[in-house]
CSV table of C-alpha atoms in Angstrom, one decimal:
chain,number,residue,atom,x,y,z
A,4,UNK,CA,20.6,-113.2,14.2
A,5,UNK,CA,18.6,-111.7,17.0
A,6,UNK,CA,17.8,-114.5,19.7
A,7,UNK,CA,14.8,-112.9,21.6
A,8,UNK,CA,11.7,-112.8,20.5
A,9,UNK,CA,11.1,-109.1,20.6
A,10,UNK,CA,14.1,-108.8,19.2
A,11,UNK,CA,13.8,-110.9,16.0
A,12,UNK,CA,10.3,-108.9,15.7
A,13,UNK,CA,12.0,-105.5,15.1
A,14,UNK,CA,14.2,-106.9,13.2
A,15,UNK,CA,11.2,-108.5,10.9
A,16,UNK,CA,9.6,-105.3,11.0
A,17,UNK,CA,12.1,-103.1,9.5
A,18,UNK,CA,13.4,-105.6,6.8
A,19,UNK,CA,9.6,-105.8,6.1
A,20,UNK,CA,9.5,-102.1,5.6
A,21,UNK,CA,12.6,-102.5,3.6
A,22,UNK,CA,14.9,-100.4,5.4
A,23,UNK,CA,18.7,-100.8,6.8
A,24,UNK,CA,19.3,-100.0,10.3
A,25,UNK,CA,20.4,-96.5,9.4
A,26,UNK,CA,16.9,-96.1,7.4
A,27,UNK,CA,15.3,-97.1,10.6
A,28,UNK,CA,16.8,-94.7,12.7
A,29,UNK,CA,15.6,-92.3,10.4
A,30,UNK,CA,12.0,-93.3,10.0
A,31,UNK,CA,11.3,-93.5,13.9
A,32,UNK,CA,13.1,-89.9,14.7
A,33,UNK,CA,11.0,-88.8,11.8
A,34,UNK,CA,8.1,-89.8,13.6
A,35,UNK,CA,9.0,-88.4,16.7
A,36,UNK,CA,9.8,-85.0,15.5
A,37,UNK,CA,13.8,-85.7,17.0
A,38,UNK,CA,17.1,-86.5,16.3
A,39,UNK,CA,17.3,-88.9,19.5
A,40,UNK,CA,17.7,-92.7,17.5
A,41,UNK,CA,21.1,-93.9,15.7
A,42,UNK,CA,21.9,-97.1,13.8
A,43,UNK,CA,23.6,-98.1,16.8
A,44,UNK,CA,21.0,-97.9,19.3
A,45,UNK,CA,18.8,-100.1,16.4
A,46,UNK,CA,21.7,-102.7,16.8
A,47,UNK,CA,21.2,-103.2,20.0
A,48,UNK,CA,17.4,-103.5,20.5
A,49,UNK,CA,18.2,-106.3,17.7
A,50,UNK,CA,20.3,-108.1,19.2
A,51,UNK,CA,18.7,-107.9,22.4
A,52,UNK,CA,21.3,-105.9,24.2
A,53,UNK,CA,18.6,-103.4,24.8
A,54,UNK,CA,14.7,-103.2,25.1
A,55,UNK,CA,13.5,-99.3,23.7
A,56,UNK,CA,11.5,-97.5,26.6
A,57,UNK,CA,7.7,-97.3,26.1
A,58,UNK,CA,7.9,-93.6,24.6
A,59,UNK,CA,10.5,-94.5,22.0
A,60,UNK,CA,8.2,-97.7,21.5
A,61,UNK,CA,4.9,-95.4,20.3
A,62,UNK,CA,7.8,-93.7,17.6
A,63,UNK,CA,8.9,-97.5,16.6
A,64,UNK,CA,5.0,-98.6,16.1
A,65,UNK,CA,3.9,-95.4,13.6
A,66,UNK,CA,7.2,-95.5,11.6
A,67,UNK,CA,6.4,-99.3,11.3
A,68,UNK,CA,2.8,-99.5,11.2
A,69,UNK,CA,2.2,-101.4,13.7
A,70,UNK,CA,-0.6,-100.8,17.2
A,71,UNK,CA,1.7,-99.2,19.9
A,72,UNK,CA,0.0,-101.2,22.3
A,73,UNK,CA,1.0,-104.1,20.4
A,74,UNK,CA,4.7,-103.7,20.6
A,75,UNK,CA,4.4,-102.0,24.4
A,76,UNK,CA,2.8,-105.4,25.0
A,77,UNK,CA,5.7,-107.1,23.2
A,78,UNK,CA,8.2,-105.1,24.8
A,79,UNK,CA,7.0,-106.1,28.9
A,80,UNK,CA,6.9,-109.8,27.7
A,81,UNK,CA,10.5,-108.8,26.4
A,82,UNK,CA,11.4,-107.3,30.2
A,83,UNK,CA,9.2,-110.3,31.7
A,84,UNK,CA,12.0,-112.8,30.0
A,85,UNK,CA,14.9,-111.1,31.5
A,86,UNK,CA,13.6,-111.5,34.7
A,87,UNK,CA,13.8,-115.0,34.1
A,88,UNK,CA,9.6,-115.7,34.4
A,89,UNK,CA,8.3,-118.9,34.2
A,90,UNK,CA,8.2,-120.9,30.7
A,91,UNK,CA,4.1,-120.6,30.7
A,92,UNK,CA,4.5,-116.7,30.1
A,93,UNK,CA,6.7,-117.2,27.6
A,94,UNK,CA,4.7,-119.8,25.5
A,95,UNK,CA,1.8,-117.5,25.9
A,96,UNK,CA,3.8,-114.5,24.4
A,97,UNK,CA,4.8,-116.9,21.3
A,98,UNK,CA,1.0,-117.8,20.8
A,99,UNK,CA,0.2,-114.2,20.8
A,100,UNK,CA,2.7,-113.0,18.2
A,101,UNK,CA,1.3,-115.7,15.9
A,102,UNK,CA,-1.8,-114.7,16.1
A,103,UNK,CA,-1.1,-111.4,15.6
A,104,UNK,CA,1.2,-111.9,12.8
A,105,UNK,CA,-1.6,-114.4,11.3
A,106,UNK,CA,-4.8,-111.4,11.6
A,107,UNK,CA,-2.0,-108.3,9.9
A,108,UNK,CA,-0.5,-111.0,7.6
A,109,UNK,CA,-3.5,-110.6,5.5
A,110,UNK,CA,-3.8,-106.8,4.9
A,111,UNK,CA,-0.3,-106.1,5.1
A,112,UNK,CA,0.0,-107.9,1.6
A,113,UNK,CA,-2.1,-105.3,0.0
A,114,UNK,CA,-1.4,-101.2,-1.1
A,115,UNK,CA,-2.2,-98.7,1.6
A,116,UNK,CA,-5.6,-98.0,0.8
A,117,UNK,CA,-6.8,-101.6,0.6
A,118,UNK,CA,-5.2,-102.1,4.2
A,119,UNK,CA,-7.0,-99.8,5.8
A,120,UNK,CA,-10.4,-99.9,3.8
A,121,UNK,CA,-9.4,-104.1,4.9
A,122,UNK,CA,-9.5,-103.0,8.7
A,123,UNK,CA,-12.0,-100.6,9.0
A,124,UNK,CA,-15.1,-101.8,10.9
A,125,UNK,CA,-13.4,-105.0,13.2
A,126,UNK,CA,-13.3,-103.7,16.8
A,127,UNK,CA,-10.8,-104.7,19.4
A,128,UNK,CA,-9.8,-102.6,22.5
A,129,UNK,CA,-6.5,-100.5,22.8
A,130,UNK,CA,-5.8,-98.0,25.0
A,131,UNK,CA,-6.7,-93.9,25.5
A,132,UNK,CA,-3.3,-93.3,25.1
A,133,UNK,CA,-2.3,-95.3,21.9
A,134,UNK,CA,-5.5,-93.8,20.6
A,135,UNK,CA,-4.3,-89.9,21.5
A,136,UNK,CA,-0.8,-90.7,20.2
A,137,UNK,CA,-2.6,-91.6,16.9
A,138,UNK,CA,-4.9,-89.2,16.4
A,139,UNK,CA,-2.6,-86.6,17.3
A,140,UNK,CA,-0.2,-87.7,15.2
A,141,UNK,CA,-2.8,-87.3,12.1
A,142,UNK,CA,-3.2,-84.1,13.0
A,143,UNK,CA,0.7,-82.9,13.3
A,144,UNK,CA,0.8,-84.0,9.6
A,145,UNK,CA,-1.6,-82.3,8.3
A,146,UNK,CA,-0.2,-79.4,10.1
A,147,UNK,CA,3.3,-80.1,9.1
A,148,UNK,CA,2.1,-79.8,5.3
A,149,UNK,CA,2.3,-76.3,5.4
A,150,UNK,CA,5.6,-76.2,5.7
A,151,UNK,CA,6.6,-79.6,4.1
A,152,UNK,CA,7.3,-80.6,0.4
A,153,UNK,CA,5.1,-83.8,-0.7
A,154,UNK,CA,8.3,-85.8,-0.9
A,155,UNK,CA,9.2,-84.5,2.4
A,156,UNK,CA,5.6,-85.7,3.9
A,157,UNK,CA,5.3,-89.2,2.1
A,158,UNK,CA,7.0,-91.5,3.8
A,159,UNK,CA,5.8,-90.4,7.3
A,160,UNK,CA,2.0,-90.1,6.0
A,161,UNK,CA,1.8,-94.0,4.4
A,162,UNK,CA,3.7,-95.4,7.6
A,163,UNK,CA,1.2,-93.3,9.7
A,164,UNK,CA,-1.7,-94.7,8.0
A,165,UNK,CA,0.2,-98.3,8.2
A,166,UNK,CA,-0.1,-97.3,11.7
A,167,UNK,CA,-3.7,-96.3,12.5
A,168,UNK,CA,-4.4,-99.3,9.7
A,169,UNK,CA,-3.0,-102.3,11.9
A,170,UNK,CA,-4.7,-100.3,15.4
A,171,UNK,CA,-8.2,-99.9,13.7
A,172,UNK,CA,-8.9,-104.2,14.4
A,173,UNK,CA,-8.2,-103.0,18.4
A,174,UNK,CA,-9.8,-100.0,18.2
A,175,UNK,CA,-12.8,-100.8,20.5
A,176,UNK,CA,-14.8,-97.7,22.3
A,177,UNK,CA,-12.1,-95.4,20.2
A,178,UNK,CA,-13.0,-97.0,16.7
A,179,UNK,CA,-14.7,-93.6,15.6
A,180,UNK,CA,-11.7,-91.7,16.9
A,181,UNK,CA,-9.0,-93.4,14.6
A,182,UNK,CA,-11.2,-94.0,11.8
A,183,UNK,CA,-11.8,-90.1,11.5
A,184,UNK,CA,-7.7,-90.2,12.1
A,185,UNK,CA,-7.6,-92.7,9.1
A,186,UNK,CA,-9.7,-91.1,7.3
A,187,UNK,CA,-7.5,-87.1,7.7
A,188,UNK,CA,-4.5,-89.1,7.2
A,189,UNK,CA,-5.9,-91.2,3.7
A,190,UNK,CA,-7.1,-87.7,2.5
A,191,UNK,CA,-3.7,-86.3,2.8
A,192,UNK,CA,-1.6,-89.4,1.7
A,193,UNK,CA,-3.7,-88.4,-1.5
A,194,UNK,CA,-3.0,-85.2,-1.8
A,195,UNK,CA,0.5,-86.3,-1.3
A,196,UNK,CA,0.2,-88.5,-4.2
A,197,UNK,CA,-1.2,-86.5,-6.5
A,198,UNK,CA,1.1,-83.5,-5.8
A,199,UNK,CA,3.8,-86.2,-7.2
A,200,UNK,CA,1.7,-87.1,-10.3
A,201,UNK,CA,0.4,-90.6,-8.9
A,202,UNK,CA,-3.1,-89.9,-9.7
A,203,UNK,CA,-4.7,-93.3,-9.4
A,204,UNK,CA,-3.3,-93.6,-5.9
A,205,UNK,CA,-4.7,-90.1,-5.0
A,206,UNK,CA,-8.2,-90.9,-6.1
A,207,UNK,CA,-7.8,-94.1,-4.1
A,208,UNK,CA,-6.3,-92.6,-0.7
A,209,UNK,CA,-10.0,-90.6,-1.3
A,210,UNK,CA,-12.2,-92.8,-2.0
A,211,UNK,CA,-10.8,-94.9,1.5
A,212,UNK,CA,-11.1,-91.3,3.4
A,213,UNK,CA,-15.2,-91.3,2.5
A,214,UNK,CA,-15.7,-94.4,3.2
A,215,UNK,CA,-13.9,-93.3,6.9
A,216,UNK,CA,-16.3,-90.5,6.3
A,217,UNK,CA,-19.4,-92.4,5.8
A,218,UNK,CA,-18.5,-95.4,8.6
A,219,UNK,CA,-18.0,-92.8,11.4
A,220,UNK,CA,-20.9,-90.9,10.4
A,221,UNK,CA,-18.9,-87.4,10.0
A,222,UNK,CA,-19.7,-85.6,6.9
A,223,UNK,CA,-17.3,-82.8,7.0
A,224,UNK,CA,-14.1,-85.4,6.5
A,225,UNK,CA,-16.1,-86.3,3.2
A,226,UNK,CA,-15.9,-83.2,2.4
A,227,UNK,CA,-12.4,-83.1,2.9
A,228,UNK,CA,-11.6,-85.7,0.6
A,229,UNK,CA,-13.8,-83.9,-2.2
A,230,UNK,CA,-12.4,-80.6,-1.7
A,231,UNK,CA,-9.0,-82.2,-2.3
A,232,UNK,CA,-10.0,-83.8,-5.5
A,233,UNK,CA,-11.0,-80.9,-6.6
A,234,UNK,CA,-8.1,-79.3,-7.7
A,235,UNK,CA,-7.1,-82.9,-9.7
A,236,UNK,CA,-10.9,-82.5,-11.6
A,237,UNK,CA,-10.4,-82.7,-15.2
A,238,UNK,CA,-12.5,-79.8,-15.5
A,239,UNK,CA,-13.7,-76.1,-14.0
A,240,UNK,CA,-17.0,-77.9,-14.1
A,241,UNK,CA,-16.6,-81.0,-12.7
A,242,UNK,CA,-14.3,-79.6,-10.1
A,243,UNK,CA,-17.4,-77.1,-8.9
A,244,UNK,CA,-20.0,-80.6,-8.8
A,245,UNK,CA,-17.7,-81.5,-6.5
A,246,UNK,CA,-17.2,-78.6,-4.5
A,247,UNK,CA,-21.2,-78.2,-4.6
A,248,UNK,CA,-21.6,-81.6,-2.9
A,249,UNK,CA,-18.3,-80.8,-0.4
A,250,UNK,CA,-20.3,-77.5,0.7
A,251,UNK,CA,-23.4,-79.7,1.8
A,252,UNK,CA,-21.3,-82.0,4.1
A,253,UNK,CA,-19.7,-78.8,5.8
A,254,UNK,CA,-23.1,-76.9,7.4
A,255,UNK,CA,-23.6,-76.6,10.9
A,256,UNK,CA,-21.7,-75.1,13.8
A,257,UNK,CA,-18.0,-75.9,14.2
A,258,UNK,CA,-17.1,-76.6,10.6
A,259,UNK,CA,-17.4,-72.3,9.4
A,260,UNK,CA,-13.1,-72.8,8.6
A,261,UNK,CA,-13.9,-76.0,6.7
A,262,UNK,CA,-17.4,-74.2,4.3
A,263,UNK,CA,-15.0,-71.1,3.7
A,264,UNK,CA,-12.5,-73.3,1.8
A,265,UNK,CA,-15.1,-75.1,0.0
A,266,UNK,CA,-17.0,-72.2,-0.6
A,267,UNK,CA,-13.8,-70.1,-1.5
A,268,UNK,CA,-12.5,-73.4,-3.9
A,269,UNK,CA,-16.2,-73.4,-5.6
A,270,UNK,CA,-15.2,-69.3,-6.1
A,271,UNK,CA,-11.6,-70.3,-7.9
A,272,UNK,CA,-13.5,-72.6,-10.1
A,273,UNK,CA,-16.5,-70.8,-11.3
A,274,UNK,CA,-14.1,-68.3,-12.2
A,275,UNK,CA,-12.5,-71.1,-13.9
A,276,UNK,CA,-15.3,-71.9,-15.5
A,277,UNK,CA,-16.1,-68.4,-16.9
A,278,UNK,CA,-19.2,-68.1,-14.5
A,279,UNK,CA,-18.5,-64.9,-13.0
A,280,UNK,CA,-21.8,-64.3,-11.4
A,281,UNK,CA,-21.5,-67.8,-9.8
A,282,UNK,CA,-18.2,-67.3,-8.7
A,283,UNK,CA,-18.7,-63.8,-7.0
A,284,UNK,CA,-21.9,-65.5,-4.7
A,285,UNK,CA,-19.1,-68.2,-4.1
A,286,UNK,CA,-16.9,-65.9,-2.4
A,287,UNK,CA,-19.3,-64.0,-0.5
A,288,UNK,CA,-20.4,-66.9,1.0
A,289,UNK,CA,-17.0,-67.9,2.0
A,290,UNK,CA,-16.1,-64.0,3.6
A,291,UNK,CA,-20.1,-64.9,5.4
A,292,UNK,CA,-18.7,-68.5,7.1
A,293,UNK,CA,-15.6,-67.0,7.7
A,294,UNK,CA,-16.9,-64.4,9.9
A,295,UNK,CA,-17.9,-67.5,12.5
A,296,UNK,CA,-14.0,-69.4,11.7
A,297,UNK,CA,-12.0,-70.6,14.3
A,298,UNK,CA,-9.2,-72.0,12.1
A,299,UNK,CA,-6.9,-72.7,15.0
A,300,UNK,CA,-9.7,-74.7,17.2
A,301,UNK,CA,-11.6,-76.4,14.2
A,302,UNK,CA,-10.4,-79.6,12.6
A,303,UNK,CA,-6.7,-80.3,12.0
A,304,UNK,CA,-6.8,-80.0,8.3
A,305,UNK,CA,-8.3,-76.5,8.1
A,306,UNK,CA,-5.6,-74.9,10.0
A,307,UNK,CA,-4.4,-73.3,6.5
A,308,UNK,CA,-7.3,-71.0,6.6
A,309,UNK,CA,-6.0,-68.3,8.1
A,310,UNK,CA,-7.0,-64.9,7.3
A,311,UNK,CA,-3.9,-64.6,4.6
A,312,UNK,CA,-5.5,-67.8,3.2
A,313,UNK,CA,-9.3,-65.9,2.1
A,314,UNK,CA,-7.4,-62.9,1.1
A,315,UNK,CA,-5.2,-65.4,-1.4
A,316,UNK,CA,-8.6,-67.1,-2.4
A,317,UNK,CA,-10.0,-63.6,-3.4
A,318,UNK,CA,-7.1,-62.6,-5.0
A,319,UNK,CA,-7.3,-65.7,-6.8
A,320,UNK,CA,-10.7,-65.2,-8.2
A,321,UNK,CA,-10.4,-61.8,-8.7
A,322,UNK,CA,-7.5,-61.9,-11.2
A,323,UNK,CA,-9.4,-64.9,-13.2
A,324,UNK,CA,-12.2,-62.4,-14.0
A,325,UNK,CA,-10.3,-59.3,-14.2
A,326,UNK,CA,-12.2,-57.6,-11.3
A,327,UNK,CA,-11.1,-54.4,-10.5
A,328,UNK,CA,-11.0,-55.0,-6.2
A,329,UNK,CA,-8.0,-56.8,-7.1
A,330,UNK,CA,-6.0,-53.6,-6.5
A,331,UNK,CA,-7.6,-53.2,-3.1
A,332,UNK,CA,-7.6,-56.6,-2.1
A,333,UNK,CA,-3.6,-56.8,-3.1
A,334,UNK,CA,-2.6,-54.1,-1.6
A,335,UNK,CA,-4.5,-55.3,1.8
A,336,UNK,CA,-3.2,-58.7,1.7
A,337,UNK,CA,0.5,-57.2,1.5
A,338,UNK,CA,-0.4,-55.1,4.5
A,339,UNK,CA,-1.6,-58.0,6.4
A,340,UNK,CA,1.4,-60.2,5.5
A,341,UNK,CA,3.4,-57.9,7.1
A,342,UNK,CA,7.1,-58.2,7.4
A,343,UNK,CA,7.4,-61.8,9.0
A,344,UNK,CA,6.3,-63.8,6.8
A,345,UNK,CA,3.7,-66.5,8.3
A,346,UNK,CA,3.2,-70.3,7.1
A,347,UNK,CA,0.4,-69.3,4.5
A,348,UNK,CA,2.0,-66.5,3.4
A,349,UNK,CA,3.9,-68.4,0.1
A,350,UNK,CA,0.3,-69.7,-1.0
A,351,UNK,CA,-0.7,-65.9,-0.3
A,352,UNK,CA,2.6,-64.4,-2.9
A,353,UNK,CA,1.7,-66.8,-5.4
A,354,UNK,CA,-1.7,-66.0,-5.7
A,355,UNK,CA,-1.2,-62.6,-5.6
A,356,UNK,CA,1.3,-62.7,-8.0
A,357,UNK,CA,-0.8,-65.1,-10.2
A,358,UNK,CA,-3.7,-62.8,-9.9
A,359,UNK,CA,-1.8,-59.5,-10.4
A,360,UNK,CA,-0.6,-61.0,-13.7
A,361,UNK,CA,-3.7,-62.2,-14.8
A,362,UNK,CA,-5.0,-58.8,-14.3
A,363,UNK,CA,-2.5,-57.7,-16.6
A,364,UNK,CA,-0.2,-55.2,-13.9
A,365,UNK,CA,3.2,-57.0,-15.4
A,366,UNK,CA,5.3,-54.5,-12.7
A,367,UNK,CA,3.6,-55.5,-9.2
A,368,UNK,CA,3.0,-59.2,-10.7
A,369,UNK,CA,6.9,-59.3,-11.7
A,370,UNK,CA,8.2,-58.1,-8.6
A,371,UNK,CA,6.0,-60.3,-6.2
A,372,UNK,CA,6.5,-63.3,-8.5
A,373,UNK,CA,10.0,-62.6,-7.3
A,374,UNK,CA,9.8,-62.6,-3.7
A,375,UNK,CA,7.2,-65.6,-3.8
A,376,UNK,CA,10.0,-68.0,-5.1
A,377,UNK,CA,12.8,-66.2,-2.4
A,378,UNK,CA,9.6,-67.5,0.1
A,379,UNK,CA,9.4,-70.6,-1.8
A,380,UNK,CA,12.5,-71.9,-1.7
A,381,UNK,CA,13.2,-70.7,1.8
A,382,UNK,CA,10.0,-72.4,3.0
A,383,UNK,CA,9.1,-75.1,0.2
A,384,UNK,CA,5.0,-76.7,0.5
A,385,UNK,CA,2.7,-78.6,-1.3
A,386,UNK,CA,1.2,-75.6,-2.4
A,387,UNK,CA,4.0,-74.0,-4.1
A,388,UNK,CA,4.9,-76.1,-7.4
A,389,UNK,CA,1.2,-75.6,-8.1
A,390,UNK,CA,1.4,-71.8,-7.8
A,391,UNK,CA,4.9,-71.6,-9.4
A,392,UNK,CA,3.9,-73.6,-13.0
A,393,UNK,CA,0.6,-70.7,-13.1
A,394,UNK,CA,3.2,-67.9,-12.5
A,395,UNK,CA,5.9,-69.3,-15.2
A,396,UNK,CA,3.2,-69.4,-17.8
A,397,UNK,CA,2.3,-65.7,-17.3
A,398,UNK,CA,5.8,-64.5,-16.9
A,399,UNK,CA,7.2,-62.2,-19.8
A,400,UNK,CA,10.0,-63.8,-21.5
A,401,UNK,CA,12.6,-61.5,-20.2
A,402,UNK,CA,12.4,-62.2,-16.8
A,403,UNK,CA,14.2,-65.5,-17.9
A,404,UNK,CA,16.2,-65.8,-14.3
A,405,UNK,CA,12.9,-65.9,-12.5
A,406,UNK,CA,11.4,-68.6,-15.1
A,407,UNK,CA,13.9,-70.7,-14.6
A,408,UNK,CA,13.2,-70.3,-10.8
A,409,UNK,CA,9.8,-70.9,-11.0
A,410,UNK,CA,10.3,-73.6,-13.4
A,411,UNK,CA,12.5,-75.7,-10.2
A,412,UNK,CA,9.9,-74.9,-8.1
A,413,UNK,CA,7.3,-76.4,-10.3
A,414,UNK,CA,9.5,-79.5,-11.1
């Protein structure tokens, strides 16, 4: 049993995560993007031998939810001790930690999204840098999910949130910052859960990212969180209502990436809902917004618009209503892929493919079906068991290799 303080707290943080000391290697390189933490090194900073470095600290307080100033904080008592300090600083270190324990007892009890809806609005001060660190980190995620499964992105997305979650009480003059970080990071731990089937939890997770939304005054994250539900509506109809009410929160300058999505979603869906006209105006009002998109400089969670992305929501709502462009706009999107193929680009093969079949052209839709799941499982996303379940349904029943392909994908 650890005999320092610090060190009986990381040891109560990770069994209160529920992980072994291997497990907890794992979750803090996870969160620092490197392989740089084994189980031994964990064995030591339990037992006291060692104290982790401020940098490895910030990795150790998002994979367990906890401020990073907080354990920083911990961590210089920790150093303070083994220069043998006097028995005041030490009493005043245990008296912290109580109360600490004592105000994230209460949340921590409680599923993710009653945490954080728990801490938002309290104010306490941390510090620029824990406040970067966070914020940044929501944004990496959402980034990452290009290129992630959703069972690849869980666990870091719920610790992250644990994370800004326990912060938000210290937030002080950055409270907006990390409750628009909260907020990203609630919307995507949603889409996370409903891409695994936990739909409850994903309306939840969304619900907590408006209310983010609506405490730090910033529409466009609202919008976020209906766009997202969108694609779990129970039907083409409700799913544009939604969509109508996301394209509201998404005028103005510096939010053209975010109103093409909507605007291009609100296209998919009228096409959906076998309201052709509706869904053509749709789309021309996404090709208008995203004529003023800066995907790469506008909010985190728009970086999948890329150009590769409109051309797969034409394509999308082109093959739903049997439009003839969808030749055209095929053939272009191809050309604009190119050879290497970039992040959006197995969203942009499934599409195609999806739409190409719709559109009845079994030989093209066939053979890009194909090289969508070679893309797919080389470089497995969110968005592809979504795509892969559409194409497996249109598929002709001798193509029975690629179904059962398709069919993994989807599963």
């Amino acid at each position: 049993m650890a005999s320092d303080p610090f060190a009986q707290l990381l040891v109560q943080l990770r069994k209160k995560a529920g992980r072994t000391q291997d497990q907890q290697a794992e979750a803090i390189n996870r969160a620092s993007g490197r392989e740089t933490v084994t189980r031994r090194e964990i064995n030591r900073y339990e037992h006291g031998e060692n104290i982790p470095t401020n940098h490895t600290l910030t990795h150790v307080a998002v994979a367990c939810g906890v401020p990073p100033e907080y354990l920083h904080q911990e961590a210089s008592m920790a150093r303070a001790r083994r220069r043998q300090r006097t028995r005041r600083e030490e009493e005043d270190h245990d008296d912290m930690k109580r109360r600490t324990v004592l105000e994230l007892g209460a949340a921590a009890a409680a599923e993710p999204w009653s945490r954080l809806a728990h801490a938002l609005g309290k104010g306490r001060r941390i510090d620029a840098g824990a406040a970067s660190v966070l914020a940044g980190r929501a944004a990496a995620l959402h980034i990452s999910e290009h290129t992630l499964t959703a069972r690849q992105l869980q666990g870091a997305v719920v610790s992250h949130l644990d994370a800004i979650t326990a912060a938000l009480p210290w937030a002080g003059e950055y409270q907006r910052d990390l409750t628009l970080a909260a907020g990203e990071t609630a919307a995507l731990a949603g889409w996370v859960a409903w891409d695994l089937g936990d739909h409850s939890a994903a309306t939840e997770y969304y619900k907590v990212t408006t209310d983010c939304a609506n405490a730090a005054g910033h529409p466009p994250l609202r919008a976020l969180a209906l766009g997202y539900a969108s694609y779990g509506a129970r039907t083409p109809h409700e799913a544009v209502t939604l969509l109508t009410q996301a394209a509201q929160d998404v005028r103005g300058p510096g939010n053209a990436a975010a109103a093409a999505w909507i605007y291009g979603r609100q296209a998919e869906e009228s096409a959906n809902a076998e309201s052709p006209t509706a869904a053509m105006r749709a789309l021309e009002r996404a090709r208008v917004a995203y004529d003023f998109a800066d995907y790469t400089n506008e909010q985190a969670w728009v970086r999948f618009m890329t150009p590769y992305r409109l051309d797969s929501l034409s394509l999308s709502v082109y093959g739903r209503l049997g439009r003839r462009e969808i030749s055209e706009t095929a053939n272009e999107a191809i050309r604009r892929l190119g050879e290497e193929l970039p992040d959006s680009g197995v969203v942009v093969l499934g599409d195609l493919s999806d739409a190409l079949l719709r559109g009845g052209d079994m030989e093209q839709g066939v053979d890009v079906a194909s090289q969508f799941a070679a893309a797919a499982e080389a470089r497995p996303n969110t968005m592809a068991k979504e795509r892969a379940r559409s194409i497996a349904a249109r598929l002709p029943d001798r193509e029975r290799d690629l179904l059962q392909r398709l069919r993994q994908l989807a599963a």
